[in-house]
mmCIF file of C-alpha atoms in Angstrom:
data_model
loop_
_atom_site.group_PDB
_atom_site.id
_atom_site.type_symbol
_atom_site.label_atom_id
_atom_site.label_comp_id
_atom_site.label_asym_id
_atom_site.label_seq_id
_atom_site.Cartn_x
_atom_site.Cartn_y
_atom_site.Cartn_z
ATOM 1 C CA MET A 834 72.550 88.888 114.489
ATOM 2 C CA THR A 835 75.703 87.247 115.693
ATOM 3 C CA TYR A 836 79.449 87.026 115.314
ATOM 4 C CA CYS A 837 81.340 83.856 114.676
ATOM 5 C CA ILE A 838 85.070 83.140 114.040
ATOM 6 C CA GLY A 839 86.888 80.030 112.711
ATOM 7 C CA ILE A 840 90.736 80.091 112.751
ATOM 8 C CA ASN A 841 92.933 77.344 111.185
ATOM 9 C CA VAL A 842 96.739 77.856 111.938
ATOM 10 C CA ASN A 843 99.555 75.497 111.672
ATOM 11 C CA GLU A 844 99.186 74.347 115.328
ATOM 12 C CA GLY A 845 95.423 73.792 115.333
ATOM 13 C CA MET A 846 92.076 75.479 115.172
ATOM 14 C CA ILE A 847 89.874 77.827 117.205
ATOM 15 C CA PHE A 848 86.162 78.537 116.944
ATOM 16 C CA ALA A 849 84.104 81.181 118.749
ATOM 17 C CA SER A 850 80.604 82.369 118.553
ATOM 18 C CA ASP A 851 78.349 84.640 120.547
ATOM 19 C CA SER A 852 74.950 83.586 121.848
ATOM 20 C CA ARG A 853 72.739 86.677 121.388
ATOM 21 C CA THR A 854 69.614 86.242 119.366
ATOM 22 C CA ASN A 855 67.656 89.380 120.453
ATOM 23 C CA ALA A 856 68.658 92.703 121.965
ATOM 24 C CA GLY A 857 65.508 94.762 122.510
ATOM 25 C CA LEU A 858 65.425 97.314 125.331
ATOM 26 C CA ASN A 859 63.587 95.092 127.649
ATOM 27 C CA ASP A 860 64.317 91.691 126.068
ATOM 28 C CA VAL A 861 67.587 90.020 125.581
ATOM 29 C CA ASN A 862 67.608 86.363 124.464
ATOM 30 C CA THR A 863 70.483 84.014 124.007
ATOM 31 C CA TYR A 864 70.954 80.670 122.041
ATOM 32 C CA SER A 865 74.050 78.712 121.356
ATOM 33 C CA LYS A 866 75.126 78.916 117.641
ATOM 34 C CA MET A 867 77.918 76.322 117.936
ATOM 35 C CA PHE A 868 77.637 72.627 117.194
ATOM 36 C CA ASN A 869 80.846 70.584 117.926
ATOM 37 C CA TYR A 870 81.282 66.878 117.445
ATOM 38 C CA ALA A 871 84.398 65.011 118.425
ATOM 39 C CA VAL A 872 83.932 61.122 117.964
ATOM 40 C CA GLY A 873 85.924 58.353 116.577
ATOM 41 C CA ASP A 874 88.354 59.584 113.820
ATOM 42 C CA ARG A 875 86.955 63.116 113.509
ATOM 43 C CA ASN A 876 86.474 66.489 115.178
ATOM 44 C CA LEU A 877 83.931 68.806 113.511
ATOM 45 C CA VAL A 878 82.728 72.263 114.543
ATOM 46 C CA ILE A 879 79.869 74.239 112.979
ATOM 47 C CA VAL A 880 79.013 77.824 113.894
ATOM 48 C CA THR A 881 76.144 79.725 112.328
ATOM 49 C CA SER A 882 74.887 83.238 111.535
ATOM 50 C CA GLY A 883 71.631 84.272 110.069
ATOM 51 C CA ASN A 884 68.022 83.157 110.423
ATOM 52 C CA LEU A 885 67.735 81.358 113.711
ATOM 53 C CA ALA A 886 64.853 79.225 112.670
ATOM 54 C CA THR A 887 66.812 77.933 109.678
ATOM 55 C CA SER A 888 69.944 77.094 111.723
ATOM 56 C CA GLN A 889 67.900 75.502 114.432
ATOM 57 C CA ALA A 890 66.295 73.296 111.859
ATOM 58 C CA VAL A 891 69.680 72.482 110.291
ATOM 59 C CA PHE A 892 71.237 71.501 113.712
ATOM 60 C CA SER A 893 68.100 69.483 114.527
ATOM 61 C CA SER A 894 68.524 67.562 111.180
ATOM 62 C CA ILE A 895 72.154 66.920 111.911
ATOM 63 C CA LYS A 896 71.343 65.480 115.271
ATOM 64 C CA LYS A 897 68.509 63.393 113.853
ATOM 65 C CA ASP A 898 70.895 61.933 111.105
ATOM 66 C CA LEU A 899 73.396 61.109 113.768
ATOM 67 C CA GLU A 900 70.864 59.211 115.764
ATOM 68 C CA SER A 901 69.433 57.298 112.771
ATOM 69 C CA ASN A 902 70.603 53.706 112.236
ATOM 70 C CA SER A 903 70.636 54.181 108.408
ATOM 71 C CA PRO A 904 70.866 57.887 107.474
ATOM 72 C CA GLU A 905 71.290 58.862 103.800
ATOM 73 C CA ARG A 906 74.059 61.107 105.029
ATOM 74 C CA SER A 907 75.484 62.235 108.345
ATOM 75 C CA LEU A 908 78.591 63.770 109.991
ATOM 76 C CA ASN A 909 79.811 60.182 110.354
ATOM 77 C CA THR A 910 79.458 59.227 106.712
ATOM 78 C CA CYS A 911 81.245 62.282 105.333
ATOM 79 C CA ASN A 912 84.888 61.376 104.332
ATOM 80 C CA THR A 913 86.163 64.957 104.048
ATOM 81 C CA ILE A 914 85.575 68.403 105.437
ATOM 82 C CA GLU A 915 84.250 69.286 101.866
ATOM 83 C CA GLU A 916 81.635 66.691 102.189
ATOM 84 C CA VAL A 917 80.584 67.998 105.585
ATOM 85 C CA ALA A 918 80.265 71.455 103.969
ATOM 86 C CA ASN A 919 78.192 70.096 101.091
ATOM 87 C CA TYR A 920 76.005 68.294 103.582
ATOM 88 C CA VAL A 921 75.419 71.386 105.729
ATOM 89 C CA GLY A 922 74.782 73.396 102.548
ATOM 90 C CA SER A 923 72.188 71.001 101.323
ATOM 91 C CA LEU A 924 70.345 71.087 104.742
ATOM 92 C CA THR A 925 70.256 74.879 104.834
ATOM 93 C CA VAL A 926 68.799 75.117 101.399
ATOM 94 C CA LYS A 927 66.266 72.346 102.207
ATOM 95 C CA HIS A 928 64.982 74.222 105.217
ATOM 96 C CA SER A 929 65.117 77.808 103.917
ATOM 97 C CA SER A 930 64.310 77.307 100.211
ATOM 98 C CA PRO A 931 62.129 74.146 99.903
ATOM 99 C CA HIS A 932 60.557 75.577 96.725
ATOM 100 C CA GLY A 933 63.850 76.933 95.137
ATOM 101 C CA ILE A 934 66.261 79.669 95.968
ATOM 102 C CA ASN A 935 65.096 83.222 95.371
ATOM 103 C CA GLU A 936 65.756 86.567 97.031
ATOM 104 C CA GLU A 937 62.969 86.095 99.644
ATOM 105 C CA ALA A 938 64.165 82.707 100.453
ATOM 106 C CA LEU A 939 67.688 83.872 100.999
ATOM 107 C CA GLN A 940 66.576 86.201 103.740
ATOM 108 C CA LEU A 941 65.480 83.017 105.590
ATOM 109 C CA GLY A 942 68.898 81.402 104.994
ATOM 110 C CA SER A 943 71.953 81.072 107.286
ATOM 111 C CA SER A 944 75.656 81.067 106.757
ATOM 112 C CA TYR A 945 78.005 78.554 108.443
ATOM 113 C CA ILE A 946 81.638 78.041 109.383
ATOM 114 C CA VAL A 947 82.381 74.434 109.065
ATOM 115 C CA GLY A 948 85.812 73.082 110.223
ATOM 116 C CA GLY A 949 87.606 70.213 111.717
ATOM 117 C CA GLN A 950 89.819 67.254 110.925
ATOM 118 C CA ILE A 951 88.898 63.759 109.730
ATOM 119 C CA LYS A 952 91.285 60.844 110.173
ATOM 120 C CA ASP A 953 94.798 61.950 109.200
ATOM 121 C CA GLN A 954 93.669 64.501 106.660
ATOM 122 C CA LYS A 955 94.747 68.117 107.083
ATOM 123 C CA SER A 956 92.420 70.393 109.144
ATOM 124 C CA GLU A 957 90.217 72.745 107.192
ATOM 125 C CA ILE A 958 87.611 75.558 107.699
ATOM 126 C CA LEU A 959 85.014 76.412 105.033
ATOM 127 C CA LEU A 960 82.358 79.164 104.865
ATOM 128 C CA VAL A 961 79.113 77.824 103.630
ATOM 129 C CA TYR A 962 76.672 80.383 102.144
ATOM 130 C CA PRO A 963 72.817 80.259 102.329
ATOM 131 C CA GLN A 964 72.791 79.115 98.589
ATOM 132 C CA GLY A 965 74.603 75.934 99.775
ATOM 133 C CA ASN A 966 77.966 76.643 98.093
ATOM 134 C CA TYR A 967 81.184 77.217 100.100
ATOM 135 C CA ILE A 968 84.602 78.834 99.949
ATOM 136 C CA ARG A 969 87.986 78.401 101.754
ATOM 137 C CA PRO A 970 89.950 81.283 103.395
ATOM 138 C CA SER A 971 92.989 82.751 101.609
ATOM 139 C CA ASP A 972 96.429 81.132 102.205
ATOM 140 C CA THR A 973 97.673 84.364 103.908
ATOM 141 C CA LYS A 974 94.645 84.964 106.179
ATOM 142 C CA PRO A 975 93.803 81.698 108.008
ATOM 143 C CA TYR A 976 90.472 82.684 109.327
ATOM 144 C CA LEU A 977 86.755 83.020 108.439
ATOM 145 C CA ILE A 978 84.169 85.200 110.067
ATOM 146 C CA ILE A 979 80.333 85.557 109.657
ATOM 147 C CA GLY A 980 77.677 87.901 111.112
ATOM 148 C CA GLU A 981 78.666 91.415 112.334
ATOM 149 C CA ILE A 982 82.170 91.257 110.979
ATOM 150 C CA ASN A 983 83.108 94.975 110.785
ATOM 151 C CA TYR A 984 84.313 95.551 114.357
ATOM 152 C CA GLY A 985 86.365 92.373 115.000
ATOM 153 C CA LYS A 986 88.025 91.937 111.632
ATOM 154 C CA PRO A 987 90.896 94.583 111.974
ATOM 155 C CA ILE A 988 92.732 92.697 114.727
ATOM 156 C CA LEU A 989 92.419 89.434 112.836
ATOM 157 C CA ASP A 990 93.962 91.065 109.730
ATOM 158 C CA ARG A 991 96.825 92.566 111.731
ATOM 159 C CA VAL A 992 97.764 89.578 113.914
ATOM 160 C CA LEU A 993 96.747 86.263 112.342
ATOM 161 C CA LYS A 994 99.301 84.359 110.216
ATOM 162 C CA PRO A 995 99.515 80.628 109.548
ATOM 163 C CA GLU A 996 102.629 80.382 111.752
ATOM 164 C CA ILE A 997 101.169 82.104 114.786
ATOM 165 C CA SER A 998 101.039 80.058 118.058
ATOM 166 C CA LEU A 999 97.816 78.466 118.990
ATOM 167 C CA GLY A 1000 97.753 80.503 122.220
ATOM 168 C CA ASP A 1001 98.174 83.856 120.469
ATOM 169 C CA ALA A 1002 95.540 82.911 117.997
ATOM 170 C CA ALA A 1003 93.090 82.146 120.744
ATOM 171 C CA ARG A 1004 93.769 85.422 122.467
ATOM 172 C CA CYS A 1005 93.314 87.241 119.155
ATOM 173 C CA ALA A 1006 89.894 85.501 118.713
ATOM 174 C CA LEU A 1007 88.756 86.681 122.176
ATOM 175 C CA ILE A 1008 89.871 90.185 121.536
ATOM 176 C CA SER A 1009 88.099 90.256 118.129
ATOM 177 C CA MET A 1010 85.021 88.965 119.875
ATOM 178 C CA ASP A 1011 85.301 91.615 122.649
ATOM 179 C CA SER A 1012 85.700 94.420 120.092
ATOM 180 C CA THR A 1013 82.519 93.383 118.403
ATOM 181 C CA ILE A 1014 80.594 93.095 121.662
ATOM 182 C CA LYS A 1015 81.606 96.544 122.703
ATOM 183 C CA SER A 1016 80.570 98.178 119.426
ATOM 184 C CA ASP A 1017 77.346 96.239 118.593
ATOM 185 C CA LEU A 1018 74.454 95.496 120.812
ATOM 186 C CA ARG A 1019 73.315 92.650 118.584
ATOM 187 C CA VAL A 1020 76.373 90.612 119.557
ATOM 188 C CA GLY A 1021 76.720 89.387 123.239
ATOM 189 C CA PRO A 1022 77.685 86.685 125.696
ATOM 190 C CA PRO A 1023 77.974 83.991 126.538
ATOM 191 C CA ILE A 1024 80.728 83.190 124.140
ATOM 192 C CA ASP A 1025 81.121 79.486 123.022
ATOM 193 C CA PHE A 1026 84.835 78.841 122.670
ATOM 194 C CA VAL A 1027 86.685 75.760 121.604
ATOM 195 C CA VAL A 1028 90.345 75.024 120.742
ATOM 196 C CA TYR A 1029 91.672 71.901 118.841
ATOM 197 C CA LYS A 1030 95.339 71.043 118.551
ATOM 198 C CA LYS A 1031 96.438 69.582 115.210
ATOM 199 C CA GLY A 1032 96.169 65.742 115.145
ATOM 200 C CA LEU A 1033 94.085 65.425 118.214
ATOM 201 C CA ILE A 1034 90.445 64.606 118.165
ATOM 202 C CA ASN A 1035 89.226 65.965 121.472
ATOM 203 C CA PRO A 1036 89.469 69.676 122.243
ATOM 204 C CA ILE A 1037 92.360 70.781 124.361
ATOM 205 C CA TYR A 1038 90.234 73.675 125.705
ATOM 206 C CA GLN A 1039 86.574 74.553 125.756
ATOM 207 C CA ASN A 1040 84.650 77.229 127.723
ATOM 208 C CA LYS A 1041 81.489 79.317 127.661
ATOM 209 C CA PHE A 1042 82.690 82.702 128.544
ATOM 210 C CA GLU A 1043 80.703 85.417 130.285
ATOM 211 C CA LEU A 1044 82.136 88.916 130.285
ATOM 212 C CA GLU A 1045 83.224 88.706 134.012
ATOM 213 C CA ASP A 1046 85.076 85.337 133.434
ATOM 214 C CA GLN A 1047 88.601 85.815 134.758
ATOM 215 C CA VAL A 1048 90.396 84.461 131.667
ATOM 216 C CA TYR A 1049 88.305 86.564 129.276
ATOM 217 C CA SER A 1050 88.369 89.808 131.276
ATOM 218 C CA SER A 1051 92.103 89.610 132.018
ATOM 219 C CA ILE A 1052 92.851 89.347 128.278
ATOM 220 C CA THR A 1053 90.414 92.044 127.099
ATOM 221 C CA LYS A 1054 91.366 94.436 129.913
ATOM 222 C CA SER A 1055 95.051 94.069 129.140
ATOM 223 C CA TRP A 1056 94.280 94.790 125.575
ATOM 224 C CA SER A 1057 92.324 97.889 126.324
ATOM 225 C CA GLU A 1058 95.018 99.268 128.540
ATOM 226 C CA SER A 1059 97.686 98.518 126.071
ATOM 227 C CA ILE A 1060 95.708 100.388 123.357
ATOM 228 C CA ILE A 1061 95.365 103.434 125.524
ATOM 229 C CA ARG A 1062 99.127 103.317 126.479
ATOM 230 C CA ALA A 1063 100.090 103.169 122.734
ATOM 231 C CA PHE A 1064 97.672 105.997 121.914
ATOM 232 C CA GLU A 1065 99.155 108.120 124.527
ATOM 233 C CA SER A 1066 102.737 107.556 123.395
ATOM 234 C CA PHE A 1067 102.046 108.860 119.731
ATOM 235 C CA PRO A 1068 104.144 111.846 118.587
ATOM 236 C CA ARG A 1069 102.597 115.273 119.068
ATOM 237 C CA PHE A 1070 101.502 117.525 116.170
ATOM 238 C CA ASP A 1071 103.666 120.596 115.805
ATOM 239 C CA TRP A 1072 100.634 122.807 116.508
ATOM 240 C CA GLU A 1073 99.985 121.212 119.805
ATOM 241 C CA ASN A 1074 103.212 122.811 121.212
ATOM 242 C CA LYS A 1075 102.176 126.308 120.215
#
């Protein structure tokens, strides 16, 4: 399993994904679940959760179409983020359900967060389901998450607003990822992390965090210490003083 985050605030976008694909007692494997593409008039990021074979096949098809001289569709021919989501949706259905969608085929499917900016259009993030359809985030909660979403969601709900600074949104994403890693062995480093500022094609920050990375550890350690201090400052029950 995995945990992936896409955030779209007024100042820009943030994407994060873990890399763990297996977490047996004696066998831990990793594989990058992020595909980012910043060329010409567009920056595009795709992160995925679900069946690894399907997502690998989808990413392989995307790369093959980009390398083709005359592809039927590619990330370069899509004119909007919606078209990118439709393109990714069609690929995941093609690779997971070649004989039609059914319950068994959906177990082989993958979900994706697709986001970015094309030309001077507004930046967007979309969640693409294994069935190939997609949704947008709500206006009040400018983020999408897929995979093991239970542990990292509370901090996103409390902190993220469209007007939050890009730096605070980035720190929130790392804390959300750390909360999930601490509570679920199926999610683990390295963490692919990329930040785009609104209106710029190339990322302003990109990293692959290990847990001991100085930036990552300083943020998550400060968060943990702050939680403990806040907890210790709570009012006491009346019966505690008896």
